Structures are given as C-alpha cells and as structure tokens.
Coordinates of C-alpha atoms in Angstrom, one line a residue:
M818 CA -11.4 -9.2 -22.3
V819 CA -9.4 -7.9 -19.9
P820 CA -9.7 -4.3 -19.2
Q821 CA -8.0 -3.1 -22.2
H822 CA -4.8 -3.0 -22.3
A823 CA -4.3 -5.1 -24.8
A824 CA -7.6 -4.8 -27.3
E825 CA -7.5 -0.6 -27.6
A826 CA -3.9 -1.2 -28.2
V827 CA -5.2 -1.4 -32.0
T828 CA -7.8 0.9 -32.9
Q829 CA -7.5 4.0 -35.5
G830 CA -5.2 5.9 -36.2
A831 CA -2.4 7.8 -33.8
A832 CA -2.2 11.1 -31.7
T833 CA 0.5 11.3 -32.6
A834 CA 2.9 12.0 -35.4
H835 CA 6.1 10.9 -34.0
S836 CA 7.0 8.2 -31.3
P837 CA 9.8 9.4 -29.0
R838 CA 12.7 7.5 -29.0
W839 CA 13.8 7.9 -25.5
Y840 CA 12.4 8.9 -22.2
T841 CA 12.9 9.3 -18.3
N842 CA 10.9 8.5 -15.9
P843 CA 9.2 10.2 -13.8
V844 CA 6.9 10.4 -16.8
S845 CA 3.9 12.6 -15.4
R846 CA 6.0 15.5 -14.6
G847 CA 6.0 17.3 -17.2
F848 CA 2.3 18.4 -15.0
A849 CA 2.2 16.4 -11.9
D850 CA 4.5 16.2 -8.6
T851 CA 2.1 13.3 -8.0
F852 CA 0.0 10.8 -9.7
A853 CA -0.7 7.8 -7.4
D854 CA -2.4 4.2 -8.7
P855 CA -2.3 5.2 -12.6
S856 CA -4.6 3.0 -14.8
I857 CA -4.0 3.4 -18.2
I858 CA -6.0 3.0 -21.2
R859 CA -5.4 4.2 -25.0
G860 CA -9.2 5.6 -26.4
Q861 CA -11.3 5.5 -29.1
D862 CA -8.8 8.7 -29.9
G863 CA -6.3 7.2 -30.3
Y864 CA -5.1 9.1 -27.6
W865 CA -4.4 7.6 -24.4
Y866 CA -5.3 8.2 -20.9
A867 CA -4.6 8.1 -17.0
F868 CA -6.2 7.8 -14.0
G869 CA -5.0 9.1 -10.7
T870 CA -5.6 8.5 -6.8
S871 CA -7.6 12.3 -5.3
D872 CA -4.2 13.8 -4.4
P873 CA -3.7 17.3 -4.9
L874 CA -0.4 16.5 -8.6
R875 CA 1.2 19.8 -7.4
S876 CA 3.3 20.6 -4.4
G877 CA 2.1 23.7 -2.5
E878 CA -1.1 23.0 -4.2
G879 CA -3.5 22.3 -1.1
Q880 CA -6.7 21.2 -2.7
A881 CA -7.0 17.4 -3.7
H882 CA -8.3 16.7 -7.2
E883 CA -11.0 13.9 -7.5
I884 CA -9.3 11.4 -9.2
P885 CA -7.7 13.4 -11.9
I886 CA -7.1 12.1 -15.5
A887 CA -4.2 13.6 -18.2
R888 CA -3.7 12.9 -21.7
S889 CA -0.8 11.9 -24.2
A890 CA -0.1 11.1 -27.9
D891 CA 2.5 8.9 -27.5
L892 CA 2.6 7.1 -23.7
V893 CA 5.8 10.8 -23.0
D894 CA 4.5 13.1 -22.9
W895 CA 1.9 13.7 -20.0
S896 CA -0.8 17.1 -19.8
Y897 CA -3.7 17.3 -17.4
A898 CA -7.2 16.1 -18.4
G899 CA -9.5 17.4 -15.2
D900 CA -10.7 16.2 -13.2
V901 CA -13.8 13.3 -13.4
L902 CA -15.7 14.2 -9.9
G903 CA -17.3 17.6 -8.6
D904 CA -19.6 19.7 -7.4
A905 CA -22.3 17.6 -9.7
N906 CA -21.3 14.0 -9.8
R907 CA -19.9 13.1 -6.7
P908 CA -22.2 9.8 -5.4
G909 CA -24.8 10.6 -3.3
W910 CA -23.6 8.3 -1.0
A911 CA -20.1 9.4 -0.9
A912 CA -19.5 11.4 3.0
Q913 CA -18.7 15.2 2.7
D914 CA -14.9 14.6 4.4
A915 CA -14.8 10.9 1.6
S916 CA -11.3 11.2 -0.6
Y917 CA -11.5 8.8 -4.3
W918 CA -8.8 6.8 -4.9
A919 CA -7.6 4.4 -7.4
P920 CA -9.7 3.9 -10.0
D921 CA -9.3 1.8 -12.4
I922 CA -10.5 2.6 -16.1
S923 CA -11.9 0.3 -19.2
F924 CA -13.9 0.8 -21.9
H925 CA -17.1 -1.7 -22.5
D926 CA -20.5 -1.9 -24.3
G927 CA -19.6 1.4 -25.8
R928 CA -18.7 3.0 -22.5
Y929 CA -15.9 4.0 -20.3
W930 CA -16.4 2.7 -17.1
L931 CA -14.2 3.9 -14.2
Y932 CA -14.6 2.0 -11.3
F933 CA -13.2 3.2 -7.6
T934 CA -12.9 3.7 -4.2
V935 CA -14.9 6.3 -2.0
T936 CA -13.2 6.6 2.1
Q937 CA -15.6 7.0 3.7
T938 CA -20.1 7.0 2.8
T939 CA -23.3 7.8 4.6
L940 CA -24.7 4.6 4.1
T941 CA -24.1 3.5 8.0
G942 CA -24.0 6.5 10.0
E943 CA -20.4 5.2 10.9
R944 CA -16.8 6.2 10.3
N945 CA -14.5 3.8 8.2
A946 CA -17.4 2.2 5.7
N947 CA -15.8 2.4 2.5
A948 CA -17.0 1.1 -1.0
I949 CA -16.7 1.2 -4.1
G950 CA -18.6 3.5 -7.1
V951 CA -18.7 3.4 -10.2
A952 CA -18.6 5.9 -12.7
T953 CA -19.3 6.0 -16.9
A954 CA -18.8 8.1 -19.5
P955 CA -18.9 8.5 -24.0
S956 CA -15.1 10.0 -23.0
P957 CA -12.2 9.6 -21.1
T958 CA -12.5 13.2 -19.9
G959 CA -16.6 12.8 -19.5
P960 CA -18.5 13.4 -19.2
W961 CA -18.6 11.1 -16.3
T962 CA -22.1 9.6 -14.9
T963 CA -22.5 8.5 -11.4
A964 CA -24.4 4.7 -10.0
A965 CA -26.5 6.4 -7.7
A966 CA -25.5 3.1 -5.2
P967 CA -21.9 1.1 -5.2
V968 CA -20.8 -1.5 -6.7
V969 CA -20.3 -3.1 -4.0
A970 CA -21.6 -1.9 -0.4
P971 CA -19.4 -1.4 3.0
R972 CA -18.5 -4.7 4.3
H973 CA -18.4 -4.6 8.5
G974 CA -16.0 -6.6 10.2
P975 CA -15.9 -8.4 13.3
G976 CA -15.1 -5.1 15.4
G977 CA -18.4 -3.1 17.0
A978 CA -18.7 0.2 15.4
G979 CA -16.6 1.6 12.7
D980 CA -15.2 -2.4 12.0
Y981 CA -15.2 -1.9 7.9
K982 CA -13.0 -4.0 6.0
W983 CA -11.1 -2.3 3.3
T984 CA -13.1 -2.2 0.1
F985 CA -11.0 -0.9 -1.8
D986 CA -8.2 -0.5 -5.5
P987 CA -11.1 -2.1 -8.6
A988 CA -10.1 -4.0 -11.0
H989 CA -12.9 -4.3 -14.0
V990 CA -12.5 -8.0 -16.3
V991 CA -14.6 -8.8 -18.7
D992 CA -14.2 -13.6 -18.8
T993 CA -14.2 -14.7 -21.6
D994 CA -17.6 -16.0 -21.8
G995 CA -18.1 -12.0 -20.8
R996 CA -19.6 -12.1 -18.0
R997 CA -18.6 -9.2 -15.8
Y998 CA -16.0 -9.3 -13.0
L999 CA -14.4 -6.9 -9.8
F1000 CA -11.7 -7.6 -8.1
Y1001 CA -11.3 -5.3 -5.0
G1002 CA -9.6 -5.9 -1.2
S1003 CA -6.7 -4.5 0.5
Y1004 CA -5.1 -5.5 3.9
Y1005 CA -7.9 -6.0 6.2
G1006 CA -10.3 -7.7 4.4
G1007 CA -8.2 -9.4 1.6
I1008 CA -8.6 -9.3 -2.5
R1009 CA -12.2 -10.7 -3.7
V1010 CA -13.0 -11.5 -6.5
T1011 CA -17.4 -10.4 -7.4
Q1012 CA -19.7 -11.1 -10.3
L1013 CA -20.9 -8.5 -11.3
S1014 CA -24.4 -7.4 -13.2
A1015 CA -24.9 -7.3 -17.3
D1016 CA -25.1 -2.9 -17.2
G1017 CA -21.4 -3.7 -14.1
T1018 CA -23.2 -1.5 -11.3
R1019 CA -23.9 -4.4 -8.7
A1020 CA -22.2 -7.0 -6.9
V1021 CA -24.0 -10.2 -7.4
G1022 CA -23.5 -13.5 -6.1
E1023 CA -21.1 -14.9 -3.4
P1024 CA -18.1 -13.3 -3.4
T1025 CA -14.3 -15.3 -4.1
Q1026 CA -11.1 -14.6 -1.6
V1027 CA -8.2 -14.2 -4.1
A1028 CA -5.4 -13.3 -1.6
T1029 CA -5.0 -13.6 1.6
D1030 CA -5.5 -9.8 3.7
N1031 CA -2.5 -8.6 5.7
R1032 CA -0.5 -9.4 2.1
F1033 CA -2.2 -7.6 -0.5
E1034 CA -3.7 -4.8 -2.5
G1035 CA -4.2 -2.8 -5.5
A1036 CA -5.6 -6.5 -7.9
Y1037 CA -5.1 -5.8 -10.9
V1038 CA -6.2 -8.8 -14.1
V1039 CA -4.4 -9.3 -17.6
R1040 CA -5.7 -12.3 -20.2
R1041 CA -2.5 -13.8 -21.4
N1042 CA -1.7 -17.6 -22.9
G1043 CA -4.7 -19.5 -21.0
W1044 CA -3.6 -17.5 -18.4
W1045 CA -5.1 -15.4 -15.6
Y1046 CA -2.7 -13.2 -14.5
L1047 CA -3.1 -11.0 -10.5
F1048 CA -0.7 -8.4 -10.5
A1049 CA -1.0 -7.1 -6.1
S1050 CA 1.2 -5.0 -4.7
S1051 CA 2.9 -5.4 -1.8
G1052 CA 4.1 -3.1 1.8
D1053 CA 4.0 -0.2 2.7
C1054 CA 2.5 2.2 0.0
C1055 CA 3.7 6.1 1.9
A1056 CA 6.8 5.0 4.2
G1057 CA 8.3 7.9 2.9
P1058 CA 12.1 7.0 1.8
T1059 CA 11.5 3.3 3.7
T1060 CA 8.8 3.3 1.3
G1061 CA 9.3 -0.8 0.2
Y1062 CA 6.6 -0.9 -1.9
S1063 CA 6.4 -4.0 -4.6
V1064 CA 4.8 -5.5 -7.2
F1065 CA 4.3 -9.6 -7.4
A1066 CA 2.1 -12.2 -9.9
G1067 CA 0.1 -15.3 -9.5
R1068 CA -1.8 -16.9 -12.1
S1069 CA -4.9 -18.9 -13.1
R1070 CA -7.0 -21.0 -15.4
S1071 CA -10.0 -19.1 -13.5
L1072 CA -10.9 -15.6 -13.1
R1073 CA -11.9 -17.6 -9.2
G1074 CA -8.6 -19.3 -8.0
P1075 CA -7.2 -20.4 -7.2
F1076 CA -3.4 -18.3 -7.8
V1077 CA -0.5 -19.3 -7.8
D1078 CA 3.1 -17.8 -8.1
R1079 CA 5.6 -19.4 -10.2
E1080 CA 6.4 -21.9 -7.1
G1081 CA 3.2 -22.7 -7.0
V1082 CA 2.1 -21.1 -3.8
P1083 CA -1.2 -20.0 -3.6
L1084 CA -1.5 -16.4 -3.0
T1085 CA -4.3 -17.1 -0.2
A1086 CA -1.1 -19.1 2.0
S1087 CA -0.6 -18.3 4.9
R1088 CA 3.0 -18.6 4.2
T1089 CA 2.1 -17.3 1.3
G1090 CA 3.3 -16.5 -2.4
G1091 CA 3.3 -14.3 -5.0
S1092 CA 6.6 -14.1 -7.7
V1093 CA 8.2 -11.0 -7.7
V1094 CA 7.1 -8.7 -10.7
L1095 CA 8.8 -5.4 -9.2
S1096 CA 10.9 -4.0 -6.1
P1097 CA 13.0 -1.1 -5.3
N1098 CA 16.3 -1.9 -7.2
G1099 CA 18.5 -0.2 -4.9
N1100 CA 18.0 3.3 -7.1
R1101 CA 16.5 6.9 -6.9
W1102 CA 13.1 4.8 -6.5
V1103 CA 11.7 3.1 -4.1
G1104 CA 8.1 2.1 -3.1
T1105 CA 7.3 1.4 -6.5
G1106 CA 3.5 -0.9 -6.8
H1107 CA -0.3 -0.6 -7.1
N1108 CA 0.2 -1.0 -12.0
A1109 CA -1.1 -1.8 -14.9
L1110 CA -1.0 -2.1 -18.0
V1111 CA -0.7 -0.3 -21.7
T1112 CA 0.4 -2.9 -24.6
D1113 CA 2.3 -0.3 -27.1
L1114 CA 2.1 -0.5 -31.5
A1115 CA 4.8 -2.7 -31.6
G1116 CA 2.9 -5.3 -29.2
Q1117 CA 5.4 -4.9 -26.1
D1118 CA 4.2 -4.6 -22.7
W1119 CA 4.6 -1.5 -20.4
I1120 CA 3.6 -1.1 -16.9
V1121 CA 2.5 1.8 -15.7
Y1122 CA 3.1 2.2 -12.1
H1123 CA 3.5 4.7 -8.8
A1124 CA 7.5 5.1 -6.9
I1125 CA 8.3 7.4 -3.7
D1126 CA 11.8 9.2 -4.9
R1127 CA 14.1 8.4 -2.0
H1128 CA 15.6 11.8 -1.7
A1129 CA 12.3 13.6 -2.7
P1130 CA 9.9 11.6 -0.3
Y1131 CA 7.2 14.4 0.1
L1132 CA 4.8 16.2 -1.5
D1133 CA 5.5 18.8 1.0
K1134 CA 8.8 19.4 3.3
P1135 CA 8.9 17.4 5.6
Y1136 CA 6.3 15.4 5.8
G1137 CA 2.9 15.5 4.4
V1138 CA 1.3 13.5 1.1
N1139 CA 4.1 10.6 0.1
R1140 CA 4.8 11.9 -3.5
R1141 CA 4.5 9.3 -5.5
P1142 CA 4.6 10.6 -9.8
M1143 CA 3.4 8.5 -12.3
L1144 CA 6.4 5.9 -14.0
I1145 CA 6.2 3.4 -16.9
D1146 CA 8.9 1.1 -17.8
R1147 CA 9.1 -2.5 -20.3
L1148 CA 7.2 -5.6 -19.0
D1149 CA 8.9 -8.5 -19.9
W1150 CA 6.7 -12.3 -19.7
V1151 CA 10.2 -13.9 -19.1
K1152 CA 9.3 -17.9 -19.0
G1153 CA 5.8 -17.5 -18.6
W1154 CA 6.0 -14.7 -15.9
P1155 CA 5.9 -10.8 -15.4
E1156 CA 9.1 -9.1 -15.4
V1157 CA 10.2 -5.7 -15.2
R1158 CA 13.0 -5.0 -17.2
R1159 CA 13.9 -8.7 -17.9
G1160 CA 14.5 -8.5 -13.9
V1161 CA 16.3 -5.1 -13.6
G1162 CA 13.6 -2.8 -11.8
A1163 CA 12.1 0.7 -12.1
S1164 CA 14.4 3.0 -14.6
D1165 CA 16.1 6.2 -13.5
T1166 CA 17.7 6.6 -16.8
P1167 CA 17.1 7.5 -20.7
Q1168 CA 15.2 4.3 -21.8
P1169 CA 14.4 3.2 -25.2
A1170 CA 10.5 4.6 -25.4
P1171 CA 7.0 2.5 -26.7
V1172 CA 6.1 2.2 -30.0
T1173 CA 2.9 5.2 -30.7
D1174 CA 3.4 6.1 -34.3
P1175 CA 1.6 3.2 -36.5
A1176 CA 4.3 4.7 -39.2
A1177 CA 7.2 3.8 -36.9
G1178 CA 6.9 -0.3 -38.2
R1179 CA 6.6 -2.7 -35.1
R1180 CA 9.9 -2.2 -34.2
R1181 CA 11.0 -3.6 -30.5
S1182 CA 13.2 -2.2 -28.1
P1183 CA 16.5 -4.2 -27.6
L1184 CA 16.6 -6.6 -24.8
P1185 CA 17.4 -5.5 -21.1
S1186 CA 20.3 -7.3 -20.2
R1187 CA 18.8 -10.3 -16.7
P1188 CA 20.1 -9.9 -13.9
G1189 CA 22.9 -12.9 -12.7
P1190 CA 22.2 -16.0 -10.5
A1191 CA 22.2 -15.9 -7.4
N1192 CA 25.7 -17.5 -7.6
P1193 CA 27.1 -15.8 -3.9
G1194 CA 30.7 -16.6 -4.7
H1195 CA 33.3 -18.8 -2.3
L1196 CA 33.1 -19.8 2.0
D1197 CA 35.2 -17.6 3.7
P1198 CA 36.0 -18.8 7.0
A1199 CA 37.3 -16.0 8.1
Y1200 CA 34.5 -14.3 8.5
S1201 CA 31.5 -17.2 9.4
D1202 CA 30.4 -19.7 11.8
E1203 CA 28.9 -23.2 12.3
F1204 CA 27.9 -23.2 15.2
D1205 CA 29.0 -26.0 15.9
G1206 CA 31.4 -25.1 19.3
D1207 CA 31.1 -24.9 22.9
G1208 CA 30.2 -21.1 23.1
I1209 CA 29.7 -18.5 20.6
G1210 CA 32.4 -17.2 18.6
R1211 CA 35.0 -13.9 20.0
A1212 CA 34.2 -12.8 16.6
W1213 CA 30.8 -12.3 17.5
K1214 CA 29.5 -8.8 19.8
W1215 CA 26.4 -8.5 21.3
V1216 CA 24.3 -5.2 21.4
R1217 CA 22.4 -5.4 25.0
T1218 CA 22.6 -8.7 27.1
P1219 CA 23.5 -11.6 25.2
A1220 CA 21.0 -14.4 24.5
G1221 CA 20.7 -17.8 22.7
R1222 CA 22.7 -21.2 22.8
L1223 CA 24.7 -23.6 20.9
N1224 CA 23.0 -27.0 20.6
R1225 CA 23.5 -29.7 18.3
G1226 CA 25.5 -27.5 15.9
S1227 CA 22.8 -24.7 16.1
L1228 CA 22.1 -21.0 17.6
V1229 CA 19.2 -21.4 19.0
W1230 CA 17.9 -18.4 20.6
P1231 CA 14.5 -18.0 21.4
T1232 CA 12.4 -14.5 19.9
Q1233 CA 12.9 -11.2 22.5
N1234 CA 10.2 -9.9 23.8
A1235 CA 11.8 -6.6 22.5
D1236 CA 12.0 -4.9 19.8
L1237 CA 13.9 -2.6 17.4
F1238 CA 11.6 -0.6 15.9
K1239 CA 11.7 4.1 16.0
D1240 CA 12.1 4.1 20.0
S1241 CA 11.6 0.2 21.0
N1242 CA 14.7 -0.1 21.0
T1243 CA 15.8 -3.2 23.3
A1244 CA 16.6 -6.2 21.1
S1245 CA 19.7 -7.6 21.4
V1246 CA 21.7 -8.7 18.6
L1247 CA 24.1 -10.4 17.4
L1248 CA 26.9 -8.6 15.1
R1249 CA 30.8 -8.9 13.8
R1250 CA 32.4 -7.1 11.4
P1251 CA 31.4 -8.4 7.4
P1252 CA 34.7 -8.6 5.1
A1253 CA 35.6 -5.2 2.6
G1254 CA 34.7 -5.1 -0.1
D1255 CA 31.3 -6.6 -1.3
W1256 CA 30.2 -10.2 -0.1
T1257 CA 27.5 -12.4 1.1
V1258 CA 26.4 -13.0 4.2
E1259 CA 23.4 -16.4 4.5
T1260 CA 22.1 -18.2 7.6
K1261 CA 18.6 -22.0 6.9
L1262 CA 16.4 -20.5 9.4
S1263 CA 14.2 -22.8 11.6
I1264 CA 11.7 -20.8 12.9
D1265 CA 8.5 -22.3 14.9
L1266 CA 6.0 -20.0 13.8
G1267 CA 3.0 -22.0 13.2
E1268 CA 0.6 -21.4 10.0
T1269 CA -2.9 -19.4 10.1
T1270 CA -3.0 -18.5 13.4
V1271 CA -2.5 -15.0 14.8
R1272 CA 1.0 -14.4 15.5
N1273 CA 2.8 -10.7 16.2
Y1274 CA 5.7 -10.0 15.3
Q1275 CA 7.8 -12.7 16.5
Q1276 CA 10.5 -12.8 13.2
A1277 CA 14.7 -13.5 13.3
G1278 CA 17.6 -13.5 10.4
L1279 CA 20.0 -11.2 9.0
I1280 CA 20.7 -8.0 9.5
A1281 CA 23.4 -5.3 8.3
Y1282 CA 23.7 -3.0 11.2
V1283 CA 25.1 0.0 11.6
N1284 CA 22.8 1.4 14.9
D1285 CA 19.6 1.4 16.8
D1286 CA 17.9 4.0 13.7
L1287 CA 20.1 2.5 10.7
Y1288 CA 19.7 -0.8 9.5
V1289 CA 18.6 -3.3 7.4
R1290 CA 16.8 -6.6 8.5
L1291 CA 15.8 -10.2 6.6
N1292 CA 13.3 -12.1 8.7
H1293 CA 10.9 -14.2 8.8
V1294 CA 8.0 -12.8 10.9
A1295 CA 4.5 -13.2 12.1
I1296 CA 2.0 -11.2 10.4
W1297 CA -1.6 -11.5 12.0
N1298 CA -2.4 -14.9 9.7
T1299 CA 0.8 -14.6 7.5
R1300 CA 4.0 -15.1 7.9
Q1301 CA 5.7 -13.7 5.5
T1302 CA 9.6 -13.0 4.5
E1303 CA 9.9 -8.9 5.6
F1304 CA 12.8 -7.0 4.4
G1305 CA 12.8 -3.9 6.5
K1306 CA 15.1 -0.1 6.4
E1307 CA 14.9 2.5 9.4
E1308 CA 17.0 5.4 9.0
P1309 CA 16.7 8.7 10.5
Y1310 CA 14.8 11.9 8.2
A1311 CA 13.6 14.7 9.3
G1312 CA 14.2 14.8 12.4
A1313 CA 12.2 11.4 13.1
I1314 CA 13.1 7.7 12.3
S1315 CA 11.6 5.3 9.3
Y1316 CA 11.0 2.2 8.8
G1317 CA 9.4 0.7 6.2
S1318 CA 9.3 -2.8 4.4
M1319 CA 9.4 -4.8 1.4
T1320 CA 8.7 -8.9 0.6
V1321 CA 10.8 -11.4 -1.0
G1322 CA 9.8 -15.4 -1.6
P1323 CA 7.3 -17.2 0.6
P1324 CA 8.7 -18.2 3.7
A1325 CA 8.8 -21.7 5.2
A1326 CA 9.8 -24.3 8.7
T1327 CA 12.8 -23.7 7.7
T1328 CA 14.3 -21.0 4.9
W1329 CA 17.3 -19.9 4.2
L1330 CA 17.8 -16.7 3.7
R1331 CA 20.9 -14.0 2.0
M1332 CA 21.5 -10.4 1.8
R1333 CA 24.5 -9.4 -1.3
H1334 CA 26.3 -6.8 -0.3
T1335 CA 27.9 -4.6 -3.6
T1336 CA 28.8 -0.7 -3.4
A1337 CA 27.8 2.1 -5.8
A1338 CA 29.8 4.6 -7.9
S1339 CA 28.2 6.4 -4.5
G1340 CA 29.5 4.3 -2.2
E1341 CA 26.6 4.2 -0.2
H1342 CA 25.8 0.4 0.6
R1343 CA 24.0 -2.0 -1.6
L1344 CA 22.0 -4.8 0.5
R1345 CA 19.7 -7.3 -2.5
A1346 CA 17.4 -9.4 -0.7
F1347 CA 17.5 -13.9 -1.2
T1348 CA 15.1 -15.9 -0.4
S1349 CA 14.9 -19.5 -0.5
R1350 CA 13.1 -22.5 0.3
D1351 CA 15.2 -25.8 0.4
G1352 CA 18.7 -23.9 -0.3
H1353 CA 19.0 -25.1 -4.2
H1354 CA 15.8 -22.6 -5.5
W1355 CA 16.4 -19.1 -4.9
I1356 CA 14.7 -15.9 -5.7
A1357 CA 15.1 -12.3 -5.6
G1358 CA 14.0 -9.0 -4.0
G1359 CA 14.8 -5.9 -3.8
T1360 CA 17.6 -3.8 -2.3
W1361 CA 17.9 -0.5 0.2
T1362 CA 20.6 0.9 0.7
L1363 CA 22.1 2.3 3.1
P1364 CA 24.5 5.5 3.3
A1365 CA 28.4 5.8 2.0
G1366 CA 31.3 6.1 4.7
S1367 CA 28.7 4.1 6.7
D1368 CA 30.7 1.2 9.7
L1369 CA 28.6 -1.1 8.9
R1370 CA 28.5 -4.7 10.8
V1371 CA 26.4 -8.4 10.1
G1372 CA 24.6 -11.1 12.2
L1373 CA 21.7 -11.8 13.6
V1374 CA 18.3 -11.5 15.7
S1375 CA 15.3 -13.1 17.7
M1376 CA 13.0 -10.7 18.4
G1377 CA 9.5 -9.0 18.2
G1378 CA 8.0 -11.0 20.9
S1379 CA 7.8 -13.7 22.7
G1380 CA 7.0 -17.3 22.5
A1381 CA 9.2 -18.4 19.1
T1382 CA 12.4 -19.6 19.1
A1383 CA 14.6 -19.6 16.4
A1384 CA 17.4 -22.3 15.7
F1385 CA 20.4 -20.8 13.4
D1386 CA 22.1 -23.4 11.3
F1387 CA 25.0 -21.7 10.6
F1388 CA 26.4 -18.3 9.2
H1389 CA 28.2 -17.7 6.2
T1390 CA 30.0 -15.0 4.7
Y1391 CA 30.9 -15.2 1.0
R1392 CA 33.0 -13.6 -0.9
P1393 CA 33.3 -13.0 -5.5

C-alpha cells in the first residue's frame, strides 16, 4: 500500500459530470498564484484534494495560509477549500513564528493523515529545531486534529547551539506487510526512512539513510511492479528566474533501499545517482520539482509538482516569496523508469486532460513524441581542438590571466582559487567562437576530486559565455561530500545577479560533458546538458536559455578553489 495515488483513483462515484478534454498549466491559477510542494489525494467523496506549503496564495496578500487546501472535480479546475491549521489546532510545540512546509496526505484506517514540516519548535530552547508533525481528520477538509508530540523530533547536528539537521519533507508509506514508514530529510542530513508506530504518530527503531545529504530532498515513494520508487528533488528550490530544481528517481526492492538509478548508481553514493524524471526544458517553466503522483480513471499516472515562471518568478515584485504555482503533467513509465511526457518535460501549451469521468470510459491520451537520441552530429575540426600541439591555438581567447598548459595531448589546468559567482568574477575563462546556427560542444574531463571527503567548490567543465554575469556552465563539481554534474546559469535580474543550477547524470573520475545549442522561434539560445561516464551512454539533462541576440562564446573553465587539477582531453564541436 502507498500514499493513495492509485487506490484512491478507483473509489465510488465521480464528483464530476464530464472530463475536460484539454488543460493548460498552471492548474492552480484559478485560486492561487503560488501553491508549492503539492501533495494530492482522491477523497472518498470522489473529489481530488491538494495540500500545499504555507505561503500567501495571491500576490499582495501578505499573510501565509497554514497548509492551504484545494479541491477539484477533474484535476484541472481547482478552488480554495480552507487551511489545515489555525489558532485552534496548531501543534502546541510549534514556535510562534513557525512555518509549515511540504505536507504529505494519505488515507489509512478510515482517516486522512497529513504529515508536515514544522520549521521552528519550542522543544529544545534553540532556533532551527525543526520537526515532523501529523494531523488526522475524517475528511480532507477537516476538522483536523494535531498530535500532541512530533512524529520525528529535532535532530541535533555536530555543531553548537542552533545546529539542527533538516527534518523536512515527510512522505508516509505503508509496506506490503502493513507496517507504516516515514521518509523525511533534506540537504543537511540527507533523506532517511524510519518505521512508524502502529498508530502512525511516532518514529520507532533506527532510521536508514536512503539518499545522500547535500543533494536530495522532497521524497515521494510509490510501488510499481514489485519495485519501490523513490522520487526526490535536487537543486535550489527558490532562486527565482534561475531556479534549476528538478526531480530524480531511484528504485529498490526494499523500502530501506538501496535505491539505485537506471545506471545502477546508488542515491547514497558520493558521485551521486538519480535518474532524471523532470528538469527545466527551456520553455517558461524553471524550478520544476517537489512532486506527488495521482492516477486518473483511465489508469494514466500524472505528476503534480510546482514550478516557477521565469518571466514572473516572485510573488511580490521585484523580490520576495518565489511564485511557485501547481502544475500537472502526464507521467510515463519507459522501460521501468518514470519520465514526464516521455522525457519532454513540463508543458506550457494545451494538453489532453486527465480522465476523471467514469462515463468517459478508460480512454488514454496519445503518447507524446520522445526526444531524439543524444547524437551530436558531425565533428567540425575548424571549431574543435585536440590539444595535441605545442600551445593553445589562436582561435582561443582568455578572459583574465591565461592558465593551464598543454601536456601529452591534454589541456592540464589546476583549479583556480577564483570563481564566476555573482560579484566574484575573478576566474580565468578560455573561450572561442562557435559556428553559426545549431551546434554541440563536448569535452572529456578528468579531475581529481576524490570521493566522500568534504571539498568545496572545485570544479571544471564547459561554459557558454556572454559576460561574467550572463552565462551557462556544465561542470563536474565537489559540493561537500558529494560529486555532481552541475548545470548552472547566471543572469542579471531586477538590478541584482541571480544564479541557480540543475544536476544531470552521475560523474566519474573521467566524465564526458556536452552542451547542445539550438535556437528557439523567439531567437533565444537554448542550451541542453548531457553527461556520460564512458563517452557512449549519455544522460540528457535540463535546458537553460540565454537572450536572443547575445554575443555567445563557448569554452572551458577550471575554478572554485585550488587543490585539484582538471585535464581536458579535447574540445569538440559538432554540427547537424
């Protein structure tokens, strides 16, 4: 048994007389400008209910709703249905300034169970002592009764006062033997799973870490064909127009793991695994993450998540709460792995709607076209370099002091104690002109970042550069105890500099990196990331955009702190 994304889809009579044929994201527009971290269930009354993180619902509202509830008869048109918490039922152990995040809804033993994050508590006398609470109700709109004690108490870190691991983002699951479990955790501390008491109100026994710290949060778990699938989000959730938040998955035969990705890499590895489920695709939506699943009456799975419109990223201009409306899109299972719209990603145009009317029959919407393979095209030697000469060729130009040297057919470049991050524009960058039109650049990178030890933030890789405050880079980077392929973007926004990133596939001691450039109808430059651990099997990541008319150059970087050495075997440019 799982949080009722499937079981609730076959309860008694529908609450709607028809199913809409089409919908357009965001589906929360009718009642909210922002509805983050959505969790969803089909109630016993036949309506669907969604629960969101505590935020103002509308721009200018100024006051957060404490876990807002929305209701829909068709998964497309939603209306506000009240808040879970208020003066009468907030947890008695919550601090006065606590917020309530990332609710998880399920139906069990005849009642609705809502687990949620409490960001500040009075349990320790210190700040940042966050915990997991639970409330139950006879119906999705309440009345809700909160438990007298936290389900998972604050967890002190190794530091001093106020150092608490992030006890966030709960996900309730019932195993095949009837035992109840709770997944929880975030970047500081990683994701863990613990068994719950039979009454669902207390963590019991020892928890098991199932996803590494400094990489994942927002767990959601479902069972399919004998596998448990752990969905988890990665990246900064809230970087406005450069939010790269994305959804990844691993699977396991056991709720306690190990969860591994399509490549067989564990989600607990330092060179961290996780198969891409949903990542920004170059349309208006960035920050596509923190998901739940629901199944329509035709048996089609749908992913419910939040995203950020890169053209209107904040609730109150120019800054403030990130505006994260609720979206829904088709979830397909491709050779045993989940992909949103067969890898196309978030939709921003009219789409066939979920089937929510039993009278409509068990029809399925047509399969979307799957993106083509990662074939980069034909190598263009005029825009490539094998690094086998005596010096760096004349086509290359340096930004700031030249660095690195050619050695036995590689560009060997120690990481600089310098960076390109907002106002820290001190790193040297090696650049050249790309050809006109569409192209793909690729490099083979070896870098000695080691494993597991804490290292920040040595990195090297590819860059598509307009200037120091407008660029996209794809690097193998050390982030605390993890090693990741970070696909980052920096751009000016509202008088400041915004930076955010997404992750692609797991790196290796030697990692192949690609950026594919295409031009949108608007003239925008679209750059999609690909990574490989062997140069043959490629993982497709997300897409960033750069403005139309940008004077774009491409090249290499090695930076983020001294202490490592990058070796670039080549720089290849391919054309269609």
